[in-house]
Amino acid sequence: GFSQNLHAVLCLAENSVGPVATRPDDIHTFYSGKTVEINDTDAEGRLVLGDGVAYARKDLKADVVVDMATLTAAQGVSTGKYHAAILTNNQEMEESCMTAGLTCGDLVFPLIYSPELHFSEYNSVVADMKNAVKDRSNAQSYCAGLFIGSHLGFDYPGVWLHIDMAYPVYSGERATGYGVALLNTLFGSYSSNNMLNDIAPSLTCKKEVEGGVEPSAKKPKCTYSH
């Protein structure tokens, strides 16, 4: 059992050619209310993930949002074949996720988090943003995560964790099952399973209040988007 309110949001879309397929220069209005100019039709996974995290905030009222995806080939350049790349707005979550990864073997390594320096990569003159970066040599895996976070909102008062696991999920022609142990360990303190309780890192869901942060008085609503 799990002691908190837990939701799984599956952000799925068929990637195929058709009469309603996304085209270059299309402008989409997202569930977040933001508009996106399509400048790369191959950067499609982030489109559905952007709607997923917005739904988690607006409809599910989640205090903790985790999105996981095989998002970018650039993840392999950033953190390699064995470590997923993580991006979060919360230092405690970053440290806890790294600890959980070392404990269970689903390794992770953090990317930088500075949207004020890098979100300009998505500047558009006809929409709120484009869906792919201008400079592909500028922290591309991290910027892809920022795109998703922008639809959750950089003002989101809860905890957001993005996991790009493009390379650790496969070995040769087979899947590795990466991610299952990571989530179980990371949130194990909320489980009724004694083993998970023992190995889980200390993790407190927090919310912003005037003058700082405090532990949430209510049970945190954790959302996993994939």
Coordinates of C-alpha atoms in Angstrom, one line a residue:
G1 CA 0.0 0.0 0.0
F2 CA 0.9 3.7 -0.4
S3 CA 0.0 6.2 2.3
Q4 CA -0.4 9.2 0.0
N5 CA -2.7 10.2 -2.9
L6 CA -0.9 8.7 -5.9
H7 CA -1.9 9.3 -9.6
A8 CA -0.2 7.9 -12.7
V9 CA -0.7 10.0 -15.9
L10 CA 0.2 8.3 -19.1
C11 CA 1.2 10.9 -21.7
L12 CA 0.9 8.9 -24.9
A13 CA 0.5 9.9 -28.6
E14 CA 1.0 8.0 -31.8
N15 CA 3.9 9.3 -33.7
S16 CA 2.8 8.8 -37.3
V17 CA 2.1 10.7 -40.5
G18 CA -1.5 11.6 -41.1
P19 CA -3.9 14.4 -42.1
V20 CA -3.9 15.9 -38.6
A21 CA -0.1 15.3 -37.9
T22 CA 1.9 18.2 -36.5
R23 CA 3.7 20.2 -39.2
P24 CA 6.5 22.7 -39.0
D25 CA 5.3 26.2 -38.2
D26 CA 2.1 25.0 -36.6
I27 CA 1.1 26.8 -33.4
H28 CA -0.4 24.7 -30.6
T29 CA -2.3 26.0 -27.6
F30 CA -1.4 23.7 -24.7
Y31 CA -3.4 22.7 -21.6
S32 CA -1.3 25.1 -19.6
G33 CA -2.7 28.0 -21.8
K34 CA 0.7 28.6 -23.4
T35 CA 1.2 28.6 -27.1
V36 CA 4.0 26.7 -28.8
E37 CA 5.5 27.2 -32.3
I38 CA 6.5 23.9 -33.8
N39 CA 10.0 24.2 -35.2
D40 CA 11.0 20.5 -34.9
T41 CA 8.4 17.7 -35.4
D42 CA 10.9 15.2 -34.0
A43 CA 10.6 16.9 -30.6
E44 CA 7.2 15.4 -30.0
G45 CA 7.3 13.6 -26.7
R46 CA 7.7 16.9 -24.8
L47 CA 4.4 18.1 -26.3
V48 CA 2.3 15.4 -24.5
L49 CA 4.4 15.6 -21.4
G50 CA 3.8 19.4 -21.2
D51 CA 0.1 18.7 -21.1
G52 CA 0.5 15.9 -18.6
V53 CA 2.3 18.0 -16.0
A54 CA -0.2 20.9 -16.5
Y55 CA -3.0 18.4 -15.8
A56 CA -1.3 17.2 -12.7
R57 CA -1.1 20.7 -11.3
K58 CA -4.5 22.1 -12.5
D59 CA -6.8 19.1 -12.1
L60 CA -5.0 16.7 -9.7
K61 CA -3.6 19.5 -7.4
A62 CA -0.4 17.5 -7.0
D63 CA 2.2 18.7 -4.5
V64 CA 4.9 16.5 -6.1
V65 CA 5.1 15.9 -9.9
V66 CA 7.6 13.4 -11.4
D67 CA 7.8 13.0 -15.1
M68 CA 9.8 10.2 -16.7
A69 CA 10.6 9.7 -20.3
T70 CA 13.1 8.4 -22.9
L71 CA 13.2 12.1 -24.0
T72 CA 16.4 13.0 -25.7
A73 CA 19.4 11.4 -27.4
A74 CA 21.3 14.2 -25.7
Q75 CA 20.8 12.5 -22.3
G76 CA 23.5 9.9 -23.3
V77 CA 25.9 12.8 -24.1
S78 CA 25.1 14.5 -20.7
T79 CA 25.1 11.6 -18.3
G80 CA 26.0 8.4 -20.3
K81 CA 24.5 4.9 -20.7
Y82 CA 24.0 4.0 -17.0
H83 CA 22.9 7.2 -15.3
A84 CA 19.6 8.9 -16.1
A85 CA 19.6 12.7 -16.2
I86 CA 17.5 14.4 -13.5
L87 CA 16.3 18.0 -13.3
T88 CA 14.4 19.4 -10.3
N89 CA 13.3 22.6 -8.7
N90 CA 14.1 21.2 -5.2
Q91 CA 17.5 20.5 -3.8
E92 CA 16.2 18.0 -1.3
M93 CA 14.6 16.0 -4.1
E94 CA 17.8 16.1 -6.1
E95 CA 19.8 14.7 -3.2
S96 CA 17.1 12.1 -2.3
C97 CA 16.9 10.9 -5.9
M98 CA 20.6 10.5 -6.2
T99 CA 20.6 8.5 -2.9
A100 CA 17.8 6.3 -4.1
G101 CA 19.6 5.6 -7.3
L102 CA 22.8 4.5 -5.5
T103 CA 20.7 2.3 -3.2
C104 CA 18.7 0.5 -5.8
G105 CA 21.1 0.6 -8.8
D106 CA 19.0 2.8 -11.0
L107 CA 21.6 5.5 -11.1
V108 CA 20.9 9.2 -11.8
F109 CA 23.0 12.3 -12.1
P110 CA 21.6 15.9 -11.9
L111 CA 21.6 18.5 -14.6
I112 CA 21.8 22.2 -14.0
Y113 CA 18.7 24.2 -13.1
S114 CA 18.7 27.8 -14.2
P115 CA 15.7 28.6 -16.4
E116 CA 16.5 32.3 -16.2
L117 CA 19.6 31.6 -18.2
H118 CA 18.5 28.9 -20.7
F119 CA 14.7 29.2 -21.4
S120 CA 15.5 31.9 -23.9
E121 CA 16.6 29.1 -26.2
Y122 CA 12.8 28.6 -26.9
N123 CA 12.1 32.3 -27.8
S124 CA 9.5 32.7 -30.6
V125 CA 8.1 35.9 -32.2
V126 CA 4.7 34.3 -32.9
A127 CA 4.1 32.2 -29.7
D128 CA 5.1 31.9 -26.1
M129 CA 7.8 29.5 -27.1
K130 CA 9.1 27.1 -29.7
N131 CA 9.3 23.4 -29.1
A132 CA 13.0 22.9 -29.8
V133 CA 16.1 24.9 -28.9
K134 CA 17.9 27.4 -31.1
D135 CA 21.4 26.3 -30.1
R136 CA 21.6 22.5 -30.0
S137 CA 25.0 22.7 -28.4
N138 CA 23.7 24.5 -25.3
A139 CA 22.7 21.9 -22.6
Q140 CA 20.1 20.3 -24.9
S141 CA 18.9 17.5 -22.5
Y142 CA 18.5 20.0 -19.7
C143 CA 16.6 22.4 -22.0
A144 CA 14.2 19.7 -23.1
G145 CA 13.3 19.2 -19.4
L146 CA 12.8 22.9 -19.0
F147 CA 10.2 22.8 -21.8
I148 CA 8.1 20.4 -19.8
G149 CA 8.6 22.4 -16.6
S150 CA 7.4 25.6 -18.3
H151 CA 4.0 24.1 -18.7
L152 CA 3.9 23.1 -15.0
G153 CA 5.0 26.7 -14.4
F154 CA 8.3 28.0 -13.0
D155 CA 6.1 29.5 -10.2
Y156 CA 4.9 26.0 -9.2
P157 CA 5.0 25.9 -5.4
G158 CA 5.4 22.1 -5.2
V159 CA 8.2 19.8 -6.0
W160 CA 8.9 18.8 -9.6
L161 CA 11.3 16.1 -10.7
H162 CA 12.1 15.4 -14.4
I163 CA 13.9 12.1 -15.3
D164 CA 15.3 11.6 -18.8
M165 CA 16.2 7.9 -19.0
A166 CA 16.7 7.5 -22.7
Y167 CA 19.9 5.4 -22.4
P168 CA 19.6 3.4 -19.2
V169 CA 16.3 1.8 -20.3
Y170 CA 17.9 -0.5 -22.8
S171 CA 20.9 -2.7 -23.2
G172 CA 21.6 -4.1 -26.7
E173 CA 18.2 -5.1 -28.0
R174 CA 16.5 -5.6 -24.6
A175 CA 14.8 -3.4 -22.1
T176 CA 16.4 -3.1 -18.6
G177 CA 13.4 -2.2 -16.6
Y178 CA 15.1 0.9 -15.4
G179 CA 13.0 3.2 -13.3
V180 CA 10.8 0.8 -11.3
A181 CA 13.3 0.3 -8.5
L182 CA 14.1 4.0 -8.5
L183 CA 10.5 5.1 -7.9
N184 CA 9.9 2.4 -5.3
T185 CA 13.0 3.4 -3.4
L186 CA 12.6 7.2 -3.8
F187 CA 9.1 7.1 -2.4
G188 CA 9.5 4.0 -0.2
S189 CA 9.0 6.0 3.0
Y190 CA 5.3 6.4 2.0
S191 CA 4.9 2.6 1.4
S192 CA 3.6 0.0 3.8
N193 CA 6.4 -2.3 2.8
N194 CA 9.0 -2.6 5.5
M195 CA 11.9 -3.2 3.2
L196 CA 11.1 -0.1 1.2
N197 CA 10.8 1.9 4.4
D198 CA 14.2 0.8 5.5
I199 CA 16.1 1.7 2.2
A200 CA 14.2 4.8 1.3
P201 CA 15.9 8.2 1.6
S202 CA 14.3 10.8 3.9
L203 CA 11.9 12.8 1.8
T204 CA 9.5 15.5 3.0
C205 CA 7.1 17.0 0.6
K206 CA 7.1 20.8 1.2
K207 CA 5.0 23.7 0.1
E208 CA 5.9 27.4 -0.2
V209 CA 4.6 29.8 2.5
E210 CA 5.2 33.4 3.1
G211 CA 8.7 33.8 4.5
G212 CA 9.9 30.3 3.5
V213 CA 8.8 26.7 3.3
E214 CA 7.1 24.3 5.7
P215 CA 6.2 20.6 5.6
S216 CA 2.8 20.2 3.9
A217 CA 0.0 19.8 6.5
K218 CA -2.0 17.6 4.1
K219 CA -1.0 14.3 2.6
P220 CA 1.1 15.2 -0.5
K221 CA -0.5 14.2 -3.8
C222 CA 2.3 12.6 -5.9
T223 CA 1.9 12.3 -9.6
Y224 CA 4.0 10.2 -12.0
S225 CA 3.8 11.2 -15.6
H226 CA 5.3 9.0 -18.3

